[in-house]
C-alpha cells in the first residue's frame, strides 16, 4: 500500500513537471518600466502627475494612502482646512499627493505610476490657493 502511494505521488510530480514544461514562458513588463528613465526631457517640458480618469475610488484610496504613508508625501495641504482640501474628492486629493511624490522622486514614469492609477498631464492642475509643484 505504501509503495503504491509513493508511485502515485511520483506520477503526479512527473505529470506536473511535464505539463509546465510545455507551457510557454511569458515575461510581463509593466508599461511604466518601458521607455526612458530619469528626468522629464523625454516628456518634452513641464509635466504634472495626476489621478487617471477611470481609476476606481478604491484604487485611488489605496494609492493615496501609500503616497501619504510609506511614500512620505506631506499631505497636510489636502487635510481639512488645507489649501488643497477643496474639492473634497478622492480624485483631487490623490492628484495632489501623486504629483508631490512625482516631483520629489525623480520626475520619471515610475514615480507617476501608483499601480496604474496615475497619468501625466501638461496642463497645470493648480487652482486658487492650491499650487501643484512643477517639473524643472
Tab-separated table of N, CA, C and O in Angstrom:
chain	number	residue	atom	x	y	z
A	1	UNK	N	0.819	-1.192	0.000
A	1	UNK	CA	0.000	0.000	0.000
A	1	UNK	C	0.861	1.255	0.000
A	1	UNK	O	0.588	2.210	-0.706
A	2	UNK	N	1.896	1.233	0.810
A	2	UNK	CA	2.788	2.390	0.909
A	2	UNK	C	3.539	2.608	-0.407
A	2	UNK	O	3.739	3.742	-0.834
A	3	UNK	N	3.938	1.524	-1.054
A	3	UNK	CA	4.649	1.629	-2.321
A	3	UNK	C	3.743	2.232	-3.388
A	3	UNK	O	4.184	3.079	-4.172
A	4	UNK	N	2.488	1.844	-3.401
A	4	UNK	CA	1.542	2.394	-4.370
A	4	UNK	C	1.363	3.897	-4.159
A	4	UNK	O	1.249	4.651	-5.124
A	5	UNK	N	1.331	4.314	-2.919
A	5	UNK	CA	1.205	5.743	-2.614
A	5	UNK	C	2.388	6.515	-3.188
A	5	UNK	O	2.208	7.560	-3.815
A	6	UNK	N	3.597	6.044	-2.987
A	6	UNK	CA	4.788	6.741	-3.474
A	6	UNK	C	4.847	6.739	-5.004
A	6	UNK	O	5.277	7.717	-5.614
A	7	UNK	N	4.428	5.669	-5.605
A	7	UNK	CA	4.383	5.615	-7.071
A	7	UNK	C	3.366	6.622	-7.593
A	7	UNK	O	3.635	7.352	-8.549
A	8	UNK	N	2.202	6.696	-6.957
A	8	UNK	CA	1.181	7.658	-7.339
A	8	UNK	C	1.692	9.090	-7.171
A	8	UNK	O	1.496	9.950	-8.037
A	9	UNK	N	2.370	9.357	-6.069
A	9	UNK	CA	2.931	10.683	-5.812
A	9	UNK	C	3.977	11.049	-6.861
A	9	UNK	O	4.003	12.175	-7.360
A	10	UNK	N	4.830	10.098	-7.207
A	10	UNK	CA	5.835	10.320	-8.241
A	10	UNK	C	5.164	10.591	-9.583
A	10	UNK	O	5.590	11.479	-10.331
A	11	UNK	N	4.109	9.853	-9.877
A	11	UNK	CA	3.366	10.072	-11.118
A	11	UNK	C	2.811	11.495	-11.180
A	11	UNK	O	2.926	12.173	-12.202
A	12	UNK	N	2.210	11.973	-10.081
A	12	UNK	CA	1.678	13.338	-10.042
A	12	UNK	C	2.782	14.381	-10.208
A	12	UNK	O	2.608	15.378	-10.902
A	13	UNK	N	3.907	14.145	-9.580
A	13	UNK	CA	5.034	15.072	-9.692
A	13	UNK	C	5.527	15.146	-11.138
A	13	UNK	O	5.750	16.235	-11.674
A	14	UNK	N	5.691	14.013	-11.774
A	14	UNK	CA	6.142	13.997	-13.167
A	14	UNK	C	5.095	14.615	-14.099
A	14	UNK	O	5.443	15.350	-15.026
A	15	UNK	N	3.838	14.335	-13.847
A	15	UNK	CA	2.771	14.920	-14.657
A	15	UNK	C	2.792	16.446	-14.544
A	15	UNK	O	2.703	17.157	-15.543
A	16	UNK	N	2.954	16.945	-13.352
A	16	UNK	CA	3.029	18.387	-13.129
A	16	UNK	C	4.255	18.980	-13.826
A	16	UNK	O	4.176	20.028	-14.466
A	17	UNK	N	5.395	18.320	-13.711
A	17	UNK	CA	6.622	18.808	-14.325
A	17	UNK	C	6.480	18.913	-15.841
A	17	UNK	O	6.803	19.939	-16.435
A	18	UNK	N	5.992	17.840	-16.476
A	18	UNK	CA	5.892	17.846	-17.932
A	18	UNK	C	4.791	18.774	-18.444
A	18	UNK	O	4.909	19.348	-19.518
A	19	UNK	N	3.737	18.953	-17.676
A	19	UNK	CA	2.688	19.871	-18.132
A	19	UNK	C	3.164	21.318	-18.056
A	19	UNK	O	2.793	22.145	-18.877
A	20	UNK	N	4.013	21.646	-17.090
A	20	UNK	CA	4.533	23.006	-17.002
A	20	UNK	C	5.639	23.252	-18.013
A	20	UNK	O	5.808	24.358	-18.494
A	21	UNK	N	6.375	22.228	-18.345
A	21	UNK	CA	7.451	22.379	-19.323
A	21	UNK	C	6.892	22.698	-20.706
A	21	UNK	O	7.548	23.348	-21.514
A	22	UNK	N	5.668	22.271	-20.987
A	22	UNK	CA	5.066	22.507	-22.294
A	22	UNK	C	4.486	23.913	-22.414
A	22	UNK	O	4.216	24.376	-23.508
A	23	UNK	N	4.295	24.611	-21.295
A	23	UNK	CA	3.723	25.955	-21.335
A	23	UNK	C	4.783	26.972	-21.741
A	23	UNK	O	5.915	26.910	-21.286
A	24	UNK	N	4.417	27.931	-22.582
A	24	UNK	CA	5.384	28.965	-22.950
A	24	UNK	C	5.632	29.909	-21.758
A	24	UNK	O	4.745	30.170	-20.953
A	25	UNK	N	6.841	30.377	-21.680
A	25	UNK	CA	7.200	31.325	-20.629
A	25	UNK	C	6.881	32.721	-21.133
A	25	UNK	O	7.272	33.107	-22.234
A	26	UNK	N	6.146	33.492	-20.332
A	26	UNK	CA	5.768	34.835	-20.732
A	26	UNK	C	6.331	35.818	-19.725
A	26	UNK	O	6.126	35.672	-18.517
A	27	UNK	N	7.050	36.807	-20.213
A	27	UNK	CA	7.580	37.853	-19.355
A	27	UNK	C	6.661	39.056	-19.443
A	27	UNK	O	6.361	39.538	-20.528
A	28	UNK	N	6.219	39.526	-18.288
A	28	UNK	CA	5.325	40.678	-18.245
A	28	UNK	C	6.130	41.895	-17.830
A	28	UNK	O	6.798	41.889	-16.806
A	29	UNK	N	6.066	42.927	-18.650
A	29	UNK	CA	6.758	44.177	-18.337
A	29	UNK	C	5.726	45.280	-18.238
A	29	UNK	O	5.105	45.625	-19.230
A	30	UNK	N	5.539	45.821	-17.038
A	30	UNK	CA	4.575	46.914	-16.911
A	30	UNK	C	4.937	48.077	-17.819
A	30	UNK	O	6.109	48.371	-18.030
A	31	UNK	N	3.919	48.740	-18.346
A	31	UNK	CA	4.131	49.872	-19.245
A	31	UNK	C	5.009	50.928	-18.589
A	31	UNK	O	5.789	51.597	-19.237
A	32	UNK	N	4.893	51.050	-17.259
A	32	UNK	CA	5.646	52.084	-16.552
A	32	UNK	C	7.150	51.858	-16.615
A	32	UNK	O	7.923	52.780	-16.423
A	33	UNK	N	7.586	50.621	-16.875
A	33	UNK	CA	9.015	50.349	-16.904
A	33	UNK	C	9.594	50.450	-18.315
A	33	UNK	O	10.790	50.419	-18.491
A	34	UNK	N	8.736	50.532	-19.300
A	34	UNK	CA	9.185	50.597	-20.682
A	34	UNK	C	9.472	52.051	-21.041
A	34	UNK	O	8.711	52.941	-20.700
A	35	UNK	N	10.559	52.277	-21.709
A	35	UNK	CA	10.875	53.638	-22.114
A	35	UNK	C	11.959	54.238	-21.248
A	35	UNK	O	12.458	53.620	-20.319
A	36	UNK	N	12.342	55.449	-21.556
A	36	UNK	CA	13.442	56.084	-20.866
A	36	UNK	C	13.117	56.398	-19.415
A	36	UNK	O	11.973	56.596	-19.051
A	37	UNK	N	14.154	56.432	-18.613
A	37	UNK	CA	14.035	56.767	-17.205
A	37	UNK	C	14.760	58.084	-16.957
A	37	UNK	O	15.509	58.558	-17.775
A	38	UNK	N	14.551	58.664	-15.795
A	38	UNK	CA	15.297	59.870	-15.435
A	38	UNK	C	14.449	61.110	-15.488
A	38	UNK	O	13.268	61.072	-15.210
A	39	UNK	N	15.060	62.215	-15.857
A	39	UNK	CA	14.369	63.490	-15.838
A	39	UNK	C	13.309	63.556	-16.937
A	39	UNK	O	13.157	62.648	-17.728
A	40	UNK	N	12.590	64.655	-17.002
A	40	UNK	CA	11.441	64.757	-17.891
A	40	UNK	C	11.790	65.155	-19.322
A	40	UNK	O	10.889	65.501	-20.080
A	41	UNK	N	13.039	65.107	-19.698
A	41	UNK	CA	13.386	65.508	-21.059
A	41	UNK	C	12.623	64.674	-22.085
A	41	UNK	O	12.233	65.176	-23.118
A	42	UNK	N	12.362	63.402	-21.778
A	42	UNK	CA	11.619	62.562	-22.707
A	42	UNK	C	10.138	62.914	-22.727
A	42	UNK	O	9.417	62.512	-23.609
A	43	UNK	N	9.664	63.669	-21.731
A	43	UNK	CA	8.267	64.074	-21.690
A	43	UNK	C	8.050	65.447	-22.304
A	43	UNK	O	6.943	65.959	-22.309
A	44	UNK	N	9.120	66.032	-22.803
A	44	UNK	CA	9.064	67.308	-23.526
A	44	UNK	C	8.432	68.428	-22.714
A	44	UNK	O	7.337	68.897	-23.005
A	45	UNK	N	9.122	68.868	-21.685
A	45	UNK	CA	8.681	70.050	-20.966
A	45	UNK	C	8.090	69.780	-19.601
A	45	UNK	O	8.300	68.745	-19.003
A	46	UNK	N	7.330	70.751	-19.133
A	46	UNK	CA	6.755	70.699	-17.797
A	46	UNK	C	5.611	69.701	-17.729
A	46	UNK	O	4.718	69.703	-18.571
A	47	UNK	N	5.669	68.833	-16.714
A	47	UNK	CA	4.635	67.818	-16.545
A	47	UNK	C	4.210	67.729	-15.085
A	47	UNK	O	4.973	68.060	-14.181
A	48	UNK	N	2.983	67.290	-14.897
A	48	UNK	CA	2.443	67.017	-13.578
A	48	UNK	C	1.899	65.597	-13.596
A	48	UNK	O	1.526	65.072	-14.641
A	49	UNK	N	1.836	64.982	-12.430
A	49	UNK	CA	1.304	63.631	-12.278
A	49	UNK	C	-0.031	63.734	-11.538
A	49	UNK	O	-0.079	64.302	-10.440
A	50	UNK	N	-1.095	63.231	-12.123
A	50	UNK	CA	-2.431	63.343	-11.540
A	50	UNK	C	-3.155	61.993	-11.586
A	50	UNK	O	-2.708	61.072	-12.257
A	51	UNK	N	-4.270	61.907	-10.886
A	51	UNK	CA	-5.088	60.691	-10.890
A	51	UNK	C	-5.606	60.419	-12.301
A	51	UNK	O	-6.003	61.329	-13.009
A	52	UNK	N	-5.563	59.158	-12.691
A	52	UNK	CA	-6.006	58.754	-14.028
A	52	UNK	C	-7.529	58.667	-14.085
A	52	UNK	O	-8.154	58.038	-13.234
A	53	UNK	N	-8.126	59.308	-15.078
A	53	UNK	CA	-9.579	59.148	-15.249
A	53	UNK	C	-9.897	57.664	-15.442
A	53	UNK	O	-9.193	56.964	-16.149
A	54	UNK	N	-10.903	57.200	-14.796
A	54	UNK	CA	-11.277	55.798	-14.917
A	54	UNK	C	-10.768	54.921	-13.782
A	54	UNK	O	-11.225	53.793	-13.634
A	55	UNK	N	-9.826	55.427	-12.981
A	55	UNK	CA	-9.365	54.652	-11.825
A	55	UNK	C	-10.493	54.607	-10.801
A	55	UNK	O	-11.217	55.592	-10.619
A	56	UNK	N	-10.654	53.482	-10.155
A	56	UNK	CA	-11.743	53.364	-9.179
A	56	UNK	C	-11.408	54.114	-7.897
A	56	UNK	O	-10.242	54.377	-7.603
A	57	UNK	N	-12.453	54.434	-7.136
A	57	UNK	CA	-12.271	55.114	-5.854
A	57	UNK	C	-11.396	54.279	-4.925
A	57	UNK	O	-10.529	54.815	-4.237
A	58	UNK	N	-11.613	52.962	-4.908
A	58	UNK	CA	-10.832	52.077	-4.033
A	58	UNK	C	-9.354	52.068	-4.429
A	58	UNK	O	-8.472	52.124	-3.562
A	59	UNK	N	-9.076	52.003	-5.737
A	59	UNK	CA	-7.687	52.022	-6.208
A	59	UNK	C	-7.014	53.338	-5.837
A	59	UNK	O	-5.872	53.356	-5.378
A	60	UNK	N	-7.728	54.424	-6.069
A	60	UNK	CA	-7.170	55.741	-5.743
A	60	UNK	C	-6.929	55.884	-4.245
A	60	UNK	O	-5.907	56.434	-3.826
A	61	UNK	N	-7.837	55.369	-3.427
A	61	UNK	CA	-7.671	55.471	-1.978
A	61	UNK	C	-6.439	54.694	-1.522
A	61	UNK	O	-5.663	55.181	-0.693
A	62	UNK	N	-6.233	53.490	-2.061
A	62	UNK	CA	-5.048	52.699	-1.703
A	62	UNK	C	-3.775	53.433	-2.105
A	62	UNK	O	-2.809	53.499	-1.337
A	63	UNK	N	-3.768	53.993	-3.302
A	63	UNK	CA	-2.584	54.709	-3.783
A	63	UNK	C	-2.351	55.984	-2.965
A	63	UNK	O	-1.209	56.321	-2.637
A	64	UNK	N	-3.411	56.687	-2.614
A	64	UNK	CA	-3.310	57.883	-1.793
A	64	UNK	C	-2.772	57.535	-0.407
A	64	UNK	O	-1.878	58.220	0.116
A	65	UNK	N	-3.278	56.456	0.181
A	65	UNK	CA	-2.788	56.013	1.492
A	65	UNK	C	-1.297	55.699	1.430
A	65	UNK	O	-0.538	56.020	2.338
A	66	UNK	N	-0.864	55.057	0.339
A	66	UNK	CA	0.550	54.735	0.186
A	66	UNK	C	1.375	56.017	0.068
A	66	UNK	O	2.401	56.161	0.724
A	67	UNK	N	0.930	56.934	-0.788
A	67	UNK	CA	1.685	58.177	-1.007
A	67	UNK	C	1.839	58.973	0.283
A	67	UNK	O	2.924	59.476	0.595
A	68	UNK	N	0.758	59.075	1.049
A	68	UNK	CA	0.794	59.861	2.291
A	68	UNK	C	1.420	59.089	3.443
A	68	UNK	O	1.738	59.679	4.477
A	69	UNK	N	1.615	57.792	3.287
A	69	UNK	CA	2.211	56.958	4.328
A	69	UNK	C	3.641	56.600	3.978
A	69	UNK	O	4.571	57.379	4.194
A	70	UNK	N	3.804	55.437	3.380
A	70	UNK	CA	5.134	54.940	3.009
A	70	UNK	C	5.840	55.876	2.042
A	70	UNK	O	7.049	56.048	2.107
A	71	UNK	N	5.074	56.518	1.139
A	71	UNK	CA	5.665	57.431	0.161
A	71	UNK	C	6.162	58.744	0.756
A	71	UNK	O	6.852	59.514	0.092
A	72	UNK	N	5.795	59.027	1.990
A	72	UNK	CA	6.276	60.174	2.760
A	72	UNK	C	5.941	61.531	2.150
A	72	UNK	O	6.699	62.479	2.284
A	73	UNK	N	4.795	61.619	1.485
A	73	UNK	CA	4.333	62.903	0.960
A	73	UNK	C	3.701	63.690	2.108
A	73	UNK	O	2.982	63.119	2.931
A	74	UNK	N	3.965	64.987	2.158
A	74	UNK	CA	3.322	65.845	3.151
A	74	UNK	C	1.904	66.118	2.673
A	74	UNK	O	1.684	66.939	1.785
A	75	UNK	N	0.946	65.426	3.251
A	75	UNK	CA	-0.444	65.528	2.812
A	75	UNK	C	-1.255	66.492	3.674
A	75	UNK	O	-2.489	66.499	3.598
A	76	UNK	N	-0.599	67.325	4.444
A	76	UNK	CA	-1.324	68.263	5.314
A	76	UNK	C	-2.161	69.252	4.508
A	76	UNK	O	-3.203	69.689	4.975
A	77	UNK	N	-1.743	69.583	3.291
A	77	UNK	CA	-2.495	70.555	2.489
A	77	UNK	C	-3.791	69.989	1.916
A	77	UNK	O	-4.650	70.743	1.473
A	78	UNK	N	-3.948	68.648	1.942
A	78	UNK	CA	-5.201	68.059	1.460
A	78	UNK	C	-6.079	67.617	2.632
A	78	UNK	O	-7.113	66.983	2.425
A	79	UNK	N	-5.655	67.956	3.839
A	79	UNK	CA	-6.487	67.685	5.009
A	79	UNK	C	-7.407	68.879	5.243
A	79	UNK	O	-7.169	69.969	4.719
A	80	UNK	N	-8.437	68.685	6.052
A	80	UNK	CA	-9.407	69.743	6.351
A	80	UNK	C	-8.681	71.033	6.718
A	80	UNK	O	-7.723	71.008	7.463
A	81	UNK	N	-9.122	72.141	6.150
A	81	UNK	CA	-8.568	73.486	6.333
A	81	UNK	C	-7.250	73.706	5.582
A	81	UNK	O	-6.649	74.765	5.704
A	82	UNK	N	-6.797	72.717	4.808
A	82	UNK	CA	-5.599	72.897	3.996
A	82	UNK	C	-5.938	73.597	2.688
A	82	UNK	O	-7.093	73.602	2.250
A	83	UNK	N	-4.944	74.186	2.040
A	83	UNK	CA	-5.163	74.929	0.795
A	83	UNK	C	-5.731	74.069	-0.329
A	83	UNK	O	-6.368	74.577	-1.250
A	84	UNK	N	-5.484	72.756	-0.290
A	84	UNK	CA	-5.940	71.876	-1.374
A	84	UNK	C	-7.010	70.883	-0.915
A	84	UNK	O	-7.252	69.880	-1.581
A	85	UNK	N	-7.648	71.162	0.218
A	85	UNK	CA	-8.694	70.262	0.714
A	85	UNK	C	-9.926	70.273	-0.187
A	85	UNK	O	-10.516	69.237	-0.460
A	86	UNK	N	-10.320	71.447	-0.645
A	86	UNK	CA	-11.474	71.559	-1.541
A	86	UNK	C	-10.991	71.499	-2.986
A	86	UNK	O	-9.982	72.126	-3.314
A	87	UNK	N	-11.632	70.800	-3.865
A	87	UNK	CA	-12.818	69.999	-3.608
A	87	UNK	C	-12.449	68.734	-2.830
A	87	UNK	O	-11.392	68.145	-3.059
A	88	UNK	N	-13.285	68.351	-1.922
A	88	UNK	CA	-13.055	67.196	-1.061
A	88	UNK	C	-13.442	65.921	-1.808
A	88	UNK	O	-14.459	65.301	-1.537
A	89	UNK	N	-12.602	65.564	-2.789
A	89	UNK	CA	-12.829	64.334	-3.563
A	89	UNK	C	-11.556	63.513	-3.550
A	89	UNK	O	-10.445	64.046	-3.421
A	90	UNK	N	-11.707	62.214	-3.702
A	90	UNK	CA	-10.544	61.324	-3.736
A	90	UNK	C	-9.678	61.625	-4.951
A	90	UNK	O	-8.455	61.568	-4.883
A	91	UNK	N	-10.291	61.994	-6.071
A	91	UNK	CA	-9.530	62.307	-7.286
A	91	UNK	C	-8.653	63.534	-7.055
A	91	UNK	O	-7.467	63.535	-7.400
A	92	UNK	N	-9.219	64.569	-6.470
A	92	UNK	CA	-8.461	65.793	-6.216
A	92	UNK	C	-7.331	65.544	-5.224
A	92	UNK	O	-6.185	65.956	-5.451
A	93	UNK	N	-7.624	64.864	-4.127
A	93	UNK	CA	-6.594	64.607	-3.108
A	93	UNK	C	-5.505	63.687	-3.645
A	93	UNK	O	-4.313	63.917	-3.410
A	94	UNK	N	-5.900	62.647	-4.372
A	94	UNK	CA	-4.918	61.727	-4.945
A	94	UNK	C	-4.042	62.453	-5.958
A	94	UNK	O	-2.818	62.256	-5.991
A	95	UNK	N	-4.621	63.309	-6.782
A	95	UNK	CA	-3.841	64.050	-7.780
A	95	UNK	C	-2.761	64.888	-7.106
A	95	UNK	O	-1.614	64.913	-7.549
A	96	UNK	N	-3.130	65.573	-6.029
A	96	UNK	CA	-2.139	66.399	-5.343
A	96	UNK	C	-1.018	65.528	-4.769
A	96	UNK	O	0.166	65.827	-4.941
A	97	UNK	N	-1.373	64.441	-4.092
A	97	UNK	CA	-0.372	63.565	-3.476
A	97	UNK	C	0.509	62.891	-4.529
A	97	UNK	O	1.728	62.797	-4.365
A	98	UNK	N	-0.112	62.426	-5.617
A	98	UNK	CA	0.664	61.787	-6.687
A	98	UNK	C	1.697	62.755	-7.245
A	98	UNK	O	2.856	62.407	-7.456
A	99	UNK	N	1.269	63.988	-7.503
A	99	UNK	CA	2.182	64.971	-8.079
A	99	UNK	C	3.298	65.329	-7.101
A	99	UNK	O	4.455	65.456	-7.500
A	100	UNK	N	2.976	65.478	-5.839
A	100	UNK	CA	4.007	65.795	-4.846
A	100	UNK	C	5.053	64.685	-4.793
A	100	UNK	O	6.261	64.957	-4.742
A	101	UNK	N	4.618	63.439	-4.839
A	101	UNK	CA	5.563	62.314	-4.840
A	101	UNK	C	6.396	62.324	-6.121
A	101	UNK	O	7.614	62.182	-6.086
A	102	UNK	N	5.735	62.498	-7.241
A	102	UNK	CA	6.401	62.521	-8.545
A	102	UNK	C	7.478	63.607	-8.605
A	102	UNK	O	8.596	63.364	-9.064
A	103	UNK	N	7.163	64.803	-8.134
A	103	UNK	CA	8.100	65.916	-8.222
A	103	UNK	C	9.307	65.728	-7.310
A	103	UNK	O	10.392	66.227	-7.615
A	104	UNK	N	9.140	65.017	-6.207
A	104	UNK	CA	10.265	64.843	-5.283
A	104	UNK	C	11.001	63.523	-5.467
A	104	UNK	O	11.984	63.278	-4.775
A	105	UNK	N	10.566	62.697	-6.395
A	105	UNK	CA	11.192	61.387	-6.574
A	105	UNK	C	11.630	61.114	-8.003
A	105	UNK	O	11.449	60.014	-8.517
A	106	UNK	N	12.178	62.103	-8.661
A	106	UNK	CA	12.848	61.876	-9.928
A	106	UNK	C	12.110	62.247	-11.188
A	106	UNK	O	12.661	62.104	-12.268
A	107	UNK	N	10.880	62.699	-11.113
A	107	UNK	CA	10.140	63.083	-12.326
A	107	UNK	C	10.243	62.029	-13.419
A	107	UNK	O	10.463	62.350	-14.578
A	108	UNK	N	10.095	60.766	-13.063
A	108	UNK	CA	10.150	59.737	-14.099
A	108	UNK	C	8.872	58.913	-14.082
A	108	UNK	O	8.020	59.078	-13.218
A	109	UNK	N	8.736	58.064	-15.051
A	109	UNK	CA	7.494	57.296	-15.203
A	109	UNK	C	7.186	56.424	-13.993
A	109	UNK	O	6.034	56.258	-13.635
A	110	UNK	N	8.196	55.864	-13.393
A	110	UNK	CA	7.966	55.006	-12.239
A	110	UNK	C	7.399	55.818	-11.074
A	110	UNK	O	6.553	55.329	-10.331
A	111	UNK	N	7.837	57.061	-10.927
A	111	UNK	CA	7.364	57.911	-9.835
A	111	UNK	C	5.940	58.405	-10.077
A	111	UNK	O	5.343	59.033	-9.210
A	112	UNK	N	5.381	58.122	-11.250
A	112	UNK	CA	3.992	58.503	-11.547
A	112	UNK	C	3.234	57.278	-12.053
A	112	UNK	O	2.619	57.295	-13.116
A	113	UNK	N	3.276	56.219	-11.282
A	113	UNK	CA	2.583	55.003	-11.693
A	113	UNK	C	1.443	54.663	-10.727
A	113	UNK	O	0.305	54.544	-11.126
A	114	UNK	N	1.761	54.499	-9.455
A	114	UNK	CA	0.764	54.242	-8.407
A	114	UNK	C	-0.200	53.119	-8.781
A	114	UNK	O	-1.415	53.269	-8.722
A	115	UNK	N	0.387	52.007	-9.212
A	115	UNK	CA	-0.432	50.851	-9.561
A	115	UNK	C	-1.328	51.080	-10.759
A	115	UNK	O	-2.357	50.441	-10.905
A	116	UNK	N	-0.955	51.998	-11.624
A	116	UNK	CA	-1.746	52.285	-12.824
A	116	UNK	C	-2.849	53.312	-12.596
A	116	UNK	O	-3.659	53.547	-13.478
A	117	UNK	N	-2.870	53.945	-11.427
A	117	UNK	CA	-3.939	54.910	-11.132
A	117	UNK	C	-3.548	56.341	-11.455
A	117	UNK	O	-4.348	57.254	-11.267
A	118	UNK	N	-2.335	56.564	-11.947
A	118	UNK	CA	-1.866	57.928	-12.228
A	118	UNK	C	-1.508	58.083	-13.699
A	118	UNK	O	-1.259	57.112	-14.400
A	119	UNK	N	-1.489	59.330	-14.130
A	119	UNK	CA	-1.115	59.648	-15.506
A	119	UNK	C	-0.469	61.027	-15.541
A	119	UNK	O	-0.540	61.781	-14.570
A	120	UNK	N	0.151	61.355	-16.653
A	120	UNK	CA	0.804	62.654	-16.818
A	120	UNK	C	-0.142	63.659	-17.468
A	120	UNK	O	-1.016	63.282	-18.244
A	121	UNK	N	0.090	64.924	-17.152
A	121	UNK	CA	-0.608	65.999	-17.842
A	121	UNK	C	0.359	67.147	-18.055
A	121	UNK	O	1.300	67.319	-17.285
A	122	UNK	N	0.125	67.900	-19.112
A	122	UNK	CA	0.912	69.109	-19.370
A	122	UNK	C	0.111	70.347	-18.991
A	122	UNK	O	0.583	71.455	-19.127
A	123	UNK	N	-1.115	70.129	-18.527
A	123	UNK	CA	-1.976	71.237	-18.092
A	123	UNK	C	-1.823	71.397	-16.589
A	123	UNK	O	-2.045	70.447	-15.829
A	124	UNK	N	-1.440	72.580	-16.161
A	124	UNK	CA	-1.211	72.839	-14.744
A	124	UNK	C	-2.504	72.618	-13.950
A	124	UNK	O	-3.499	73.318	-14.167
A	125	UNK	N	-2.500	71.657	-13.017
A	125	UNK	CA	-3.725	71.383	-12.251
A	125	UNK	C	-3.931	72.317	-11.048
A	125	UNK	O	-4.908	72.172	-10.323
A	126	UNK	N	-3.034	73.287	-10.851
A	126	UNK	CA	-3.174	74.223	-9.726
A	126	UNK	C	-4.469	75.015	-9.842
A	126	UNK	O	-4.952	75.270	-10.942
A	127	UNK	N	-5.026	75.404	-8.707
A	127	UNK	CA	-6.254	76.211	-8.697
A	127	UNK	C	-6.292	76.999	-7.399
A	127	UNK	O	-5.820	76.545	-6.363
A	128	UNK	N	-6.844	78.200	-7.446
A	128	UNK	CA	-6.973	79.031	-6.252
A	128	UNK	C	-5.682	79.095	-5.455
A	128	UNK	O	-4.620	79.395	-5.991
A	129	UNK	N	-5.769	78.765	-4.170
A	129	UNK	CA	-4.580	78.753	-3.298
A	129	UNK	C	-3.820	77.433	-3.373
A	129	UNK	O	-2.766	77.286	-2.778
A	130	UNK	N	-4.349	76.473	-4.129
A	130	UNK	CA	-3.722	75.156	-4.227
A	130	UNK	C	-2.726	75.136	-5.374
A	130	UNK	O	-3.097	75.131	-6.550
A	131	UNK	N	-1.457	75.101	-5.016
A	131	UNK	CA	-0.390	75.141	-6.027
A	131	UNK	C	0.299	73.785	-6.122
A	131	UNK	O	0.820	73.261	-5.140
A	132	UNK	N	0.286	73.219	-7.313
A	132	UNK	CA	0.980	71.955	-7.587
A	132	UNK	C	2.414	72.269	-8.013
A	132	UNK	O	2.614	73.120	-8.873
A	133	UNK	N	3.381	71.566	-7.438
A	133	UNK	CA	4.768	71.740	-7.868
A	133	UNK	C	4.881	71.317	-9.322
A	133	UNK	O	4.123	70.478	-9.801
A	134	UNK	N	5.843	71.907	-10.021
A	134	UNK	CA	6.036	71.587	-11.431
A	134	UNK	C	7.417	71.002	-11.649
A	134	UNK	O	8.347	71.276	-10.894
A	135	UNK	N	7.545	70.180	-12.672
A	135	UNK	CA	8.846	69.615	-13.017
A	135	UNK	C	9.748	70.724	-13.504
A	135	UNK	O	9.314	71.704	-14.089
A	136	UNK	N	11.014	70.545	-13.228
A	136	UNK	CA	12.002	71.568	-13.605
A	136	UNK	C	12.499	71.321	-15.009
A	136	UNK	O	12.701	70.256	-15.430
